[in-house]
CSV table of C-alpha atoms in Angstrom, one decimal:
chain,number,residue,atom,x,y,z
A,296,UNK,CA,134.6,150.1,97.6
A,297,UNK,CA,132.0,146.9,97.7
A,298,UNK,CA,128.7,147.4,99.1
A,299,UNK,CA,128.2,145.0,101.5
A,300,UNK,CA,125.0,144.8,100.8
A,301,UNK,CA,125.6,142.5,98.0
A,302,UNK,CA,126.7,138.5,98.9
A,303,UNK,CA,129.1,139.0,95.9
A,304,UNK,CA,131.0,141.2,99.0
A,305,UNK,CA,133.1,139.5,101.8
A,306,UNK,CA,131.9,141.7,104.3
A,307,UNK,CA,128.3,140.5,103.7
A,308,UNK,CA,129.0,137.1,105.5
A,309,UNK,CA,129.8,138.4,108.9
A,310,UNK,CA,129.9,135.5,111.1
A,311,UNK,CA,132.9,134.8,112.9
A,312,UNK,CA,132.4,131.3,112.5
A,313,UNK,CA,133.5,130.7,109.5
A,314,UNK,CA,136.9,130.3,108.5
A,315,UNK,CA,139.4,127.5,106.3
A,316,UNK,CA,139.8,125.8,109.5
A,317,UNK,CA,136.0,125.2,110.7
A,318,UNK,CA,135.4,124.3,107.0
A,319,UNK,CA,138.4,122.1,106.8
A,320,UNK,CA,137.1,120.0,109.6
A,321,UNK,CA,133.8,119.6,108.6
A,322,UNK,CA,135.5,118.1,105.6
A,323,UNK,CA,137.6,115.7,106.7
A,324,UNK,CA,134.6,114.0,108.7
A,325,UNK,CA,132.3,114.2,105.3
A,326,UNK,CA,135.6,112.9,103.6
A,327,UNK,CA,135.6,109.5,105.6
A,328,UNK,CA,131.4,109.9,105.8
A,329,UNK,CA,130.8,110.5,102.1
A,330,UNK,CA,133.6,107.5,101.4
A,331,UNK,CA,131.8,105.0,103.5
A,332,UNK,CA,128.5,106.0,102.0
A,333,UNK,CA,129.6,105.1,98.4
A,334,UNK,CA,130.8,102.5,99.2
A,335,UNK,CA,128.5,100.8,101.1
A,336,UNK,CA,125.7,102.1,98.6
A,337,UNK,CA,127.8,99.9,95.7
A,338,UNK,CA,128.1,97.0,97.3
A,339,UNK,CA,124.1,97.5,98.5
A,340,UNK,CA,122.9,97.7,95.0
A,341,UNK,CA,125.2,94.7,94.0
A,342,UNK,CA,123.1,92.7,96.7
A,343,UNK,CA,120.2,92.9,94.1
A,344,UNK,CA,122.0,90.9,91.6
A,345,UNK,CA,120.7,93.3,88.4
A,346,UNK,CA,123.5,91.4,86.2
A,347,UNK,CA,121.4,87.9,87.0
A,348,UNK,CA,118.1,88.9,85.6
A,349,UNK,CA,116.5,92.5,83.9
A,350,UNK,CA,113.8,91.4,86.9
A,351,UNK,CA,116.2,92.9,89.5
A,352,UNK,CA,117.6,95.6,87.5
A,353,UNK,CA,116.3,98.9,88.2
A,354,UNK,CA,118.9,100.7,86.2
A,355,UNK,CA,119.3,98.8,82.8
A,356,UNK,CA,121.2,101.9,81.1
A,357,UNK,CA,123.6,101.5,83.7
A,358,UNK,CA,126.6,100.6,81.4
A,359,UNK,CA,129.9,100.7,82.3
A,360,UNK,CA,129.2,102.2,85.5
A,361,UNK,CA,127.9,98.3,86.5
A,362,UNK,CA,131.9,97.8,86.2
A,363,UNK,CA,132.1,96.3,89.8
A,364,UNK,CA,129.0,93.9,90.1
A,365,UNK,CA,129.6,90.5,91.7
A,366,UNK,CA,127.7,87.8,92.6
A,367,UNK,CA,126.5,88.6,96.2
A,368,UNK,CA,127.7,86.0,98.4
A,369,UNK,CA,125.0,84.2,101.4
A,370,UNK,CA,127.6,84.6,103.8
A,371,UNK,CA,127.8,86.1,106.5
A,372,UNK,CA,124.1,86.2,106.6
A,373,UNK,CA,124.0,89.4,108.1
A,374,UNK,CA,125.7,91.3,105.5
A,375,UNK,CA,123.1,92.9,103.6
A,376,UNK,CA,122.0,94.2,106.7
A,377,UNK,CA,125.0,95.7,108.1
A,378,UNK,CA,125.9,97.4,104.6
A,379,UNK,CA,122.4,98.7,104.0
A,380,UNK,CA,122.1,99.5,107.7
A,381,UNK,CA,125.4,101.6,107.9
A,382,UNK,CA,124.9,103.2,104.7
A,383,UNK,CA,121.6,104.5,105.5
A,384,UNK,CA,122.1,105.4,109.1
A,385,UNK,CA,125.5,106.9,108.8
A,386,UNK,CA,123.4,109.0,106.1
A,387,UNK,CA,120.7,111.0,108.6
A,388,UNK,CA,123.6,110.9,110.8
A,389,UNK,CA,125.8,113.4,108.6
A,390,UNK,CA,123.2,115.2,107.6
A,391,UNK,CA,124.1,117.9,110.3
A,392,UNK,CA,128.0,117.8,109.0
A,393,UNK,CA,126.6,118.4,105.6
A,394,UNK,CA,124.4,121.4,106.2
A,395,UNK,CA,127.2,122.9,108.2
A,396,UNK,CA,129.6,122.0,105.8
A,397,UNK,CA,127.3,123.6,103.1
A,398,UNK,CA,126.6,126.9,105.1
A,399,UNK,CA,130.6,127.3,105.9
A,400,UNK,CA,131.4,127.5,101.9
A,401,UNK,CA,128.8,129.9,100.8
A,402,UNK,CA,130.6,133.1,100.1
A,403,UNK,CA,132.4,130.8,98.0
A,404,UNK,CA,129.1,130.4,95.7
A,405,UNK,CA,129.3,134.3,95.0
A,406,UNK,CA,132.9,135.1,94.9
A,407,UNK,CA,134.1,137.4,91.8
A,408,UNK,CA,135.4,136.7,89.7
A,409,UNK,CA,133.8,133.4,89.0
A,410,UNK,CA,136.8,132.2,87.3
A,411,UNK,CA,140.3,133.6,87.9
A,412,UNK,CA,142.1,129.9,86.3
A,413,UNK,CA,141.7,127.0,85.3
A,414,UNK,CA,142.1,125.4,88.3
A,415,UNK,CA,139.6,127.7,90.2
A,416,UNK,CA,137.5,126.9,87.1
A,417,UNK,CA,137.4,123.5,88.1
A,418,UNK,CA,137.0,123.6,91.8
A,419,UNK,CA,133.9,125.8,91.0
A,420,UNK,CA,132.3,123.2,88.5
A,421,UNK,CA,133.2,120.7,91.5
A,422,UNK,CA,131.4,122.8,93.8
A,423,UNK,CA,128.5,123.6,92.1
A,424,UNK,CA,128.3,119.6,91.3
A,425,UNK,CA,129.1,118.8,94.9
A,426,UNK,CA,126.5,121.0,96.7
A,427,UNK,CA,123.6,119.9,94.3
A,428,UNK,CA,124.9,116.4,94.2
A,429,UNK,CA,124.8,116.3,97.8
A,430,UNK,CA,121.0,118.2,98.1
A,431,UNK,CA,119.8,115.4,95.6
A,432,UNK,CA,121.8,112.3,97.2
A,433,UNK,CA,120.9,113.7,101.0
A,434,UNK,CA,116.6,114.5,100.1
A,435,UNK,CA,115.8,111.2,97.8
A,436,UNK,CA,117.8,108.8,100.5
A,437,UNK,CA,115.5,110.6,103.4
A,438,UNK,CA,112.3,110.6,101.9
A,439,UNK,CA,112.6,107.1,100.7
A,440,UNK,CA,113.6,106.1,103.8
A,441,UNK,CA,110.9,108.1,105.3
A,442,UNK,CA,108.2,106.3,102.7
A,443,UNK,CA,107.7,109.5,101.4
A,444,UNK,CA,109.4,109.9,98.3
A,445,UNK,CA,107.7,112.4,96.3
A,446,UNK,CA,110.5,112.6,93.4
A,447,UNK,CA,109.0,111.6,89.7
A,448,UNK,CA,111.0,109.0,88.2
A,449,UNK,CA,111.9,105.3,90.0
A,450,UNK,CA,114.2,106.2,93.6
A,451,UNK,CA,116.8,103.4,92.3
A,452,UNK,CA,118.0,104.8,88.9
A,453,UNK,CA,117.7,108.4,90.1
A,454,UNK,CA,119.5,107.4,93.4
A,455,UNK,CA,122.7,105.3,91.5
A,456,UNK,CA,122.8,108.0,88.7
A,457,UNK,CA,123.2,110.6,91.1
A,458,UNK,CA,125.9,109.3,93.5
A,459,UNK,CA,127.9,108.8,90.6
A,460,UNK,CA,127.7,112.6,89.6
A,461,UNK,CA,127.9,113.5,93.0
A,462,UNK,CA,131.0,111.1,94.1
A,463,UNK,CA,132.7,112.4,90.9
A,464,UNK,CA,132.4,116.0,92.0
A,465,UNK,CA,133.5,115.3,95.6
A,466,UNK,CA,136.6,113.3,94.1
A,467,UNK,CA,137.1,116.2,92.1
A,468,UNK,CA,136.7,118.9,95.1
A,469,UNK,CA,138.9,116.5,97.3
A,470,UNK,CA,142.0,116.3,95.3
A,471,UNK,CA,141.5,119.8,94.8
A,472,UNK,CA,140.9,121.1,98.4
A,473,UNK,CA,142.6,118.2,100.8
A,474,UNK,CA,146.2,119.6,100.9
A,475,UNK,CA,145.1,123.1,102.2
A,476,UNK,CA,142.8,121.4,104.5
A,477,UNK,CA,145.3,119.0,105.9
A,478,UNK,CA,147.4,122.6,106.5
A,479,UNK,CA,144.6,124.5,108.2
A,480,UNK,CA,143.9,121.7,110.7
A,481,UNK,CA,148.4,120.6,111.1
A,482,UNK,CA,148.8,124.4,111.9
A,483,UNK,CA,145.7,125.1,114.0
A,484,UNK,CA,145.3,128.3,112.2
A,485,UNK,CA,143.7,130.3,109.1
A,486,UNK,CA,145.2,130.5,105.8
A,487,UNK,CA,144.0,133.7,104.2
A,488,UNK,CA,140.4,133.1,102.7
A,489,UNK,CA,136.7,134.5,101.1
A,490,UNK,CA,135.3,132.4,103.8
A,491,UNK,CA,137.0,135.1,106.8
A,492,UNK,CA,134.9,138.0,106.9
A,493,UNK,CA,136.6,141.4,107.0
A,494,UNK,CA,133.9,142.5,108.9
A,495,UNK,CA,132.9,140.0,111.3
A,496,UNK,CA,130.0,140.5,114.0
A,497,UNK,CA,130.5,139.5,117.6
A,498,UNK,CA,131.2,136.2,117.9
A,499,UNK,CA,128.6,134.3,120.3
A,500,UNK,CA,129.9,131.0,120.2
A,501,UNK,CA,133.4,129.7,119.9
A,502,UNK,CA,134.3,127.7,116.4
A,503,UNK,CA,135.2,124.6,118.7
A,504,UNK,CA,131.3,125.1,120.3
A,505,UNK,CA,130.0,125.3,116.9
A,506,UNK,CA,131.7,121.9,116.0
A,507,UNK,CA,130.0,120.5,118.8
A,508,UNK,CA,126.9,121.9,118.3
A,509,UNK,CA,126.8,119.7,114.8
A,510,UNK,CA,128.6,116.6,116.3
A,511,UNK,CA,125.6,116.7,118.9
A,512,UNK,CA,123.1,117.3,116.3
A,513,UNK,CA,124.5,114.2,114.4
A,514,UNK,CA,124.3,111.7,117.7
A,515,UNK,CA,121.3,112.8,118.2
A,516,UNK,CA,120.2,111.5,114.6
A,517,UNK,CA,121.9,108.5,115.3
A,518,UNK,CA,120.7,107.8,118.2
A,519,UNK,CA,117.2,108.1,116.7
A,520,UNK,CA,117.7,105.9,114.4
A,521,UNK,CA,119.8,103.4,114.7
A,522,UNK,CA,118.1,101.2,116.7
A,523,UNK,CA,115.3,100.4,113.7
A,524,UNK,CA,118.3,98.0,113.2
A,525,UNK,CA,117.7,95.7,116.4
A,526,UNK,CA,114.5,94.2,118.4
A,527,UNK,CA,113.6,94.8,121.5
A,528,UNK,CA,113.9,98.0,123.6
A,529,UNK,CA,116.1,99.8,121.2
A,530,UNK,CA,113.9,99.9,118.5
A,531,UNK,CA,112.1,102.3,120.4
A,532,UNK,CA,114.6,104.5,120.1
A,533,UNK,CA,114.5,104.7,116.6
A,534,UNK,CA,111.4,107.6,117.6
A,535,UNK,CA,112.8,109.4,113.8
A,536,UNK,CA,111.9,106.1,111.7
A,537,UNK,CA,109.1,104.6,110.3
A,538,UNK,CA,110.0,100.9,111.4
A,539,UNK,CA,111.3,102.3,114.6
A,540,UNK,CA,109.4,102.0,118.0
A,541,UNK,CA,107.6,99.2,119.1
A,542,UNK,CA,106.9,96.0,117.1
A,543,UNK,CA,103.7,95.8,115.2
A,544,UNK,CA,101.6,93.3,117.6
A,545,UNK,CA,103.0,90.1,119.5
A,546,UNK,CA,103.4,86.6,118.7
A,547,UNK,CA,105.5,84.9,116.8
A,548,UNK,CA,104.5,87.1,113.7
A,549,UNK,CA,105.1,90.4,115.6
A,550,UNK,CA,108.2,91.7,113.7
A,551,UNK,CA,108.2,94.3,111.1
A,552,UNK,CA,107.0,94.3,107.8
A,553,UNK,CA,107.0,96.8,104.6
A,554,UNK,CA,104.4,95.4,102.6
A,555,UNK,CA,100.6,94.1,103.7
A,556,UNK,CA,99.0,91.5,102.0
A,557,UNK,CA,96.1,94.2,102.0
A,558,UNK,CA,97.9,97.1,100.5
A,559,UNK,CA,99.2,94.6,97.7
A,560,UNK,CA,96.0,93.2,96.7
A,561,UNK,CA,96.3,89.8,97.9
A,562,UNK,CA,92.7,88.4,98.6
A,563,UNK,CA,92.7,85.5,101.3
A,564,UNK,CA,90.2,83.5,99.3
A,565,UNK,CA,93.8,83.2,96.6
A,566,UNK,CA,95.1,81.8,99.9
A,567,UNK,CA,93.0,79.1,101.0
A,568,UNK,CA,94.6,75.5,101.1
A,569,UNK,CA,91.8,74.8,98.5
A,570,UNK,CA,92.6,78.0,96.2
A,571,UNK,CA,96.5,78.2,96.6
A,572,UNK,CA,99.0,75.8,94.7
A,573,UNK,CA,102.5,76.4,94.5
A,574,UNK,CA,103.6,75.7,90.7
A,575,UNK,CA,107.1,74.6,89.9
A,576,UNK,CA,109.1,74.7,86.5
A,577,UNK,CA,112.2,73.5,84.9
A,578,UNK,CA,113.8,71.6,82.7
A,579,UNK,CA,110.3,71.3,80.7
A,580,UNK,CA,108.6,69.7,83.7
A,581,UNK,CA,105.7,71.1,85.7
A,582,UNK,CA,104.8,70.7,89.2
A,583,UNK,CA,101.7,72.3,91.5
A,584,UNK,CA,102.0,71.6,95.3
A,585,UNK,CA,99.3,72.4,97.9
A,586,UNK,CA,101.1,73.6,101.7
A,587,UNK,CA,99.6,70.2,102.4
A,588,UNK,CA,101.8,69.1,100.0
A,589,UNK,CA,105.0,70.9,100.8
A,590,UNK,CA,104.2,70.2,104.2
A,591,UNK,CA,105.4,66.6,103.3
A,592,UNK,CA,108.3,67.3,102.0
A,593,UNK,CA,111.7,67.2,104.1
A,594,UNK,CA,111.5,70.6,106.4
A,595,UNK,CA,114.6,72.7,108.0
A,596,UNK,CA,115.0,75.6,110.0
A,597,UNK,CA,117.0,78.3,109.4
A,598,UNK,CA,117.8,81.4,112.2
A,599,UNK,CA,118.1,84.5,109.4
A,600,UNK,CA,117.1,88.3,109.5
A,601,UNK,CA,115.3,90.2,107.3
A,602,UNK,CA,116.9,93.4,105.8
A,603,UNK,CA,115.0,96.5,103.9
A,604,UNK,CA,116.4,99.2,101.6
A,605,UNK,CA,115.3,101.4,103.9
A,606,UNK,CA,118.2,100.5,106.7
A,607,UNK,CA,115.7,99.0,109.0
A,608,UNK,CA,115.7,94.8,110.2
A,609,UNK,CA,114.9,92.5,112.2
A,610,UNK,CA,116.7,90.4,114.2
A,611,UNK,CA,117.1,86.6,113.3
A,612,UNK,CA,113.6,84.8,113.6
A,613,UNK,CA,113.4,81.0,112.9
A,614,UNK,CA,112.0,79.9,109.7
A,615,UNK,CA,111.0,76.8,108.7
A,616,UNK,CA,110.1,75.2,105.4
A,617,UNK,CA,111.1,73.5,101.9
A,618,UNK,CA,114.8,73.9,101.0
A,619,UNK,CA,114.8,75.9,97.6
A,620,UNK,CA,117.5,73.4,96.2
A,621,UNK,CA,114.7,70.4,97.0
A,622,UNK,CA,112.5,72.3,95.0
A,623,UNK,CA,114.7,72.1,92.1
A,624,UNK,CA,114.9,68.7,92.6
A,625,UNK,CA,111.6,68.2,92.2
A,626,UNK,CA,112.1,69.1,88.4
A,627,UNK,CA,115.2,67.0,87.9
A,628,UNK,CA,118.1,69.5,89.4
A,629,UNK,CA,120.6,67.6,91.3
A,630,UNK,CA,120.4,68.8,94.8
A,631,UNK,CA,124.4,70.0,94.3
A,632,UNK,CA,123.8,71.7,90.6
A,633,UNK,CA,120.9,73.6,91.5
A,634,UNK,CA,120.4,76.6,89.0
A,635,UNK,CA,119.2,80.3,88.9
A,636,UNK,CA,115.7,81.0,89.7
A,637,UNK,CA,112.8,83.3,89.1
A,638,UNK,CA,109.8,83.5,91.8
A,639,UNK,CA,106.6,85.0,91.1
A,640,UNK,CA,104.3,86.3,94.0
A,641,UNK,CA,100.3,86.6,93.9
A,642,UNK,CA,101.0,90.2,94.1
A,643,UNK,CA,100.0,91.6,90.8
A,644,UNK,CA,101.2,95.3,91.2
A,645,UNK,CA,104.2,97.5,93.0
A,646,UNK,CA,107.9,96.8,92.6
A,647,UNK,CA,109.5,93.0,93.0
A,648,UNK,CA,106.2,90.7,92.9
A,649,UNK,CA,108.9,89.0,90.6
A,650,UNK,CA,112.5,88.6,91.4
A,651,UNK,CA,115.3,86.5,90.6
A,652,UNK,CA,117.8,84.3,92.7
A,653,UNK,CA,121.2,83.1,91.5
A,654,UNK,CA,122.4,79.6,92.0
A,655,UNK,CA,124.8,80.2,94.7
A,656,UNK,CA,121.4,81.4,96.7
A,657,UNK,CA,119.5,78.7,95.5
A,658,UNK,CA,121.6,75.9,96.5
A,659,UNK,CA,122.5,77.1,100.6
A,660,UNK,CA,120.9,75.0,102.8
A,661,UNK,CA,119.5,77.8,104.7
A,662,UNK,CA,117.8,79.1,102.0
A,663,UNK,CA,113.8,78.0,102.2
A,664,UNK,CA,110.5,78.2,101.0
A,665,UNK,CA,109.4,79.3,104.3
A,666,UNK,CA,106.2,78.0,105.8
A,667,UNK,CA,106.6,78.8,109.2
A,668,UNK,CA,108.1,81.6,111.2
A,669,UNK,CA,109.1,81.4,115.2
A,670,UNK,CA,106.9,77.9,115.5
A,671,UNK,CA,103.9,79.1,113.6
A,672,UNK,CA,102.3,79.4,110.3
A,673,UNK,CA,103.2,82.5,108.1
A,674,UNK,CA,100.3,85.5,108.5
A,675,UNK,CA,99.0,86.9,106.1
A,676,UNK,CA,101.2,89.9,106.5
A,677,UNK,CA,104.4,87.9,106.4
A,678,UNK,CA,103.8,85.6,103.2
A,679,UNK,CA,101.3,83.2,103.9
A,680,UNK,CA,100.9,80.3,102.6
A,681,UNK,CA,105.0,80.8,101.5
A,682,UNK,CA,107.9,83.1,101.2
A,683,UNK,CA,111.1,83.0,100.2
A,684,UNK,CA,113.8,83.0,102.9
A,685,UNK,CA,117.6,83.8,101.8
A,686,UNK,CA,120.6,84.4,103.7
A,687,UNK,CA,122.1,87.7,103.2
A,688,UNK,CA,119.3,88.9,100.6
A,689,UNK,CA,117.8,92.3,100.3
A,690,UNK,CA,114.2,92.2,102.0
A,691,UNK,CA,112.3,92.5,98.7
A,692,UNK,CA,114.1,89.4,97.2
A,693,UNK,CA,112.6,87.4,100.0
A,694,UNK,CA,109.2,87.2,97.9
A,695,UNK,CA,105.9,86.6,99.7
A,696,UNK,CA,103.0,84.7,99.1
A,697,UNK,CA,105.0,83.0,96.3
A,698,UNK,CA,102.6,81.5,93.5
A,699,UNK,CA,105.7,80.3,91.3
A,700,UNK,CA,109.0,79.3,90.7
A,701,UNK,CA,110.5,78.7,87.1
A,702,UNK,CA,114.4,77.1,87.7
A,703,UNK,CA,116.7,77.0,84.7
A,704,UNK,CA,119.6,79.7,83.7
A,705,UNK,CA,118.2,83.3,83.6
């Protein structure tokens, strides 16, 4: 007879709870979740362009696993910010499913034996892969979202290694455990299972409770943090999220931000009309603009959001400036041939104070040189003297106070 003392013995997990069908459940929601979460992470990281340029690449040992990379499109200009913003909101939002999901299975972790075929050898690699996959994927995505990640090692490599092993073992665990999932929630009822205790303590809540215990766990998350994805009154809901709650002052420069001109380095006497010139390569040519300069040029407007790795934005705000595709005019690029380029900030330390643009960007009319933001001149904060401004672009591609731009093929 087993002592039940021991988690190796099925009558150490008494709760009533758990049972194929609750597990089955919780599942198929992560099965849709976890689905919408790769993807949306893929197509995230192909918004960096790290084919274009080893600038943008935060995973160069990437290999074949780079299989899918595209050019990312400027259209609609909202898109990094819808993918980015689902992937990471959806994320604290299943967190809930996951951790139920997680408790549901563990008298599987201790089962004996630990291998009874090869199939059951499999869906225990697939397990073991899954749950740590899923710790790893779940805790890096929250504490960089939370501008606390404490991990050693860059968040991007570690992050796109391990979705990879993580969506491999889910795959794996899917094929393996769908079909008796799909029959446990068809039938309403429990196939015979490790998970059903054989001694099972009063039950004080009903499985179907339970369920909604975590669906209400998971609104609540999302309702905590969505709204870092809007202006306005709902981002004070966002009371879970660092860009959440109000805006950071008022004015025309009162939207969020990630980076400071302070906590970069910048010092304003490298911004001064007198100090700052904006210096402009290709083609073997050389050109240095003051703003008063650039202010001379031909200047558009463009209504465009800004989008952060972190799943917050902004909502569109009115830029105005120098068309990047002028700019590469100025050193003999035809306004309709405009190539890559690479843009340098005065930042001198921290991720992206360089970062490359591909031509498609490049050439959009929308895309600026911004000067000016909702009918004012850039702060500090936000870029001054310029920023780059590109439909559709990750927020850390639209480089502030820009110092210089170097167009040619990268």
């Amino acid at each position: 007879m087993r002592d039940y003392r021991l988690p190796t013995s099925p009558g150490f997990w008494r709760s009533p709870l758990r049972s194929p069908w609750f597990t089955s459940v919780l599942g198929i929601v992560l099965l849709g979740g976890i689905t919408v979460l790769f993807t949306t992470g893929l197509v995230s990281y192909a918004a960096y362009n790290p084919g274009l340029s080893p600038v943008n690449d935060m995973t160069p040992d990437k290999g074949l696993l780079g299989f899918y990379l595209f050019a990312w499109p400027t259209d609609p200009p909202w898109l990094y910010r819808l993918t980015q913003g689902v992937h990471v909101t959806l994320g604290i939002a299943l967190i809930p499913v996951l951790l139920a999901k997680l408790w549901s299975v563990l008298p599987r972790l201790f089962t004996l034996p630990p291998v009874r075929s090869l199939a059951h050898a499999l869906e225990r690699i697939s397990l073991l892969l899954l749950v740590g996959g899923a710790l790893f994927e779940f805790t890096t995505g929250v504490l960089n979202v939370q501008l606390d990640y404490l991990f050693p090692g860059s968040f991007y490599p570690l992050h796109f290694y391990g979705a990879w092993v993580f969506f491999a073992a889910f795959v794996t665990h899917a094929v393996l455990r769908v079909p008796a999932a799909l029959r446990n929630l068809r039938h309403l009822r429990d196939e015979e299972s490790e998970l059903v205790s054989p001694n099972p303590a009063p039950p004080t809540v009903s499985r179907r409770g339970a369920l909604a215990f975590v669906g209400g766990g998971s609104l609540l998350l999302l309702v905590t943090t969505a709204g870092r994805n809007f202006d306005g009154p709902l981002r004070a809901t966002a009371l879970l999220a660092p860009h959440g709650g109000p805006e950071p002052g008022s004015g025309p420069g009162g939207f969020q931000i990630n980076k400071t001109a302070a906590s970069r380095g910048i010092s304003m006497t490298e911004t001064t009309d007198e100090a700052w010139r904006l210096v402009i390569e290709g083609r073997g040519r050389t050109v240095r603009l003051s703003r008063a300069e650039l202010l001379q040029l031909p200047l558009y407007s463009a209504a465009l959001p800004i989008a952060c790795v972190e799943g917050w934005s902004t909502s569109d705000q009115w830029w105005r400036g120098v068309r990047l595709r002028d700019l590469a005019a100025l050193v003999g690029f035809e306004s309709g041939a405009a190539p890559d380029v690479l843009v340098e900030s005065l930042q001198r330390h921290g991720a992206f104070r360089r970062a490359a643009l591909r031509d498609n960007q490049v050439r959009d009319p929308r895309s600026l040189l911004a000067l000016f933001v909702n009918g004012e001149p850039l702060t500090a904060d936000h870029g001054y003297p310029a920023r780059i401004i590109v439909p559709a672009a990750p927020g850390v591609l639209n480089t502030k106070w820009v110092a210089r731009m170097t167009f040619g093929e990268l």
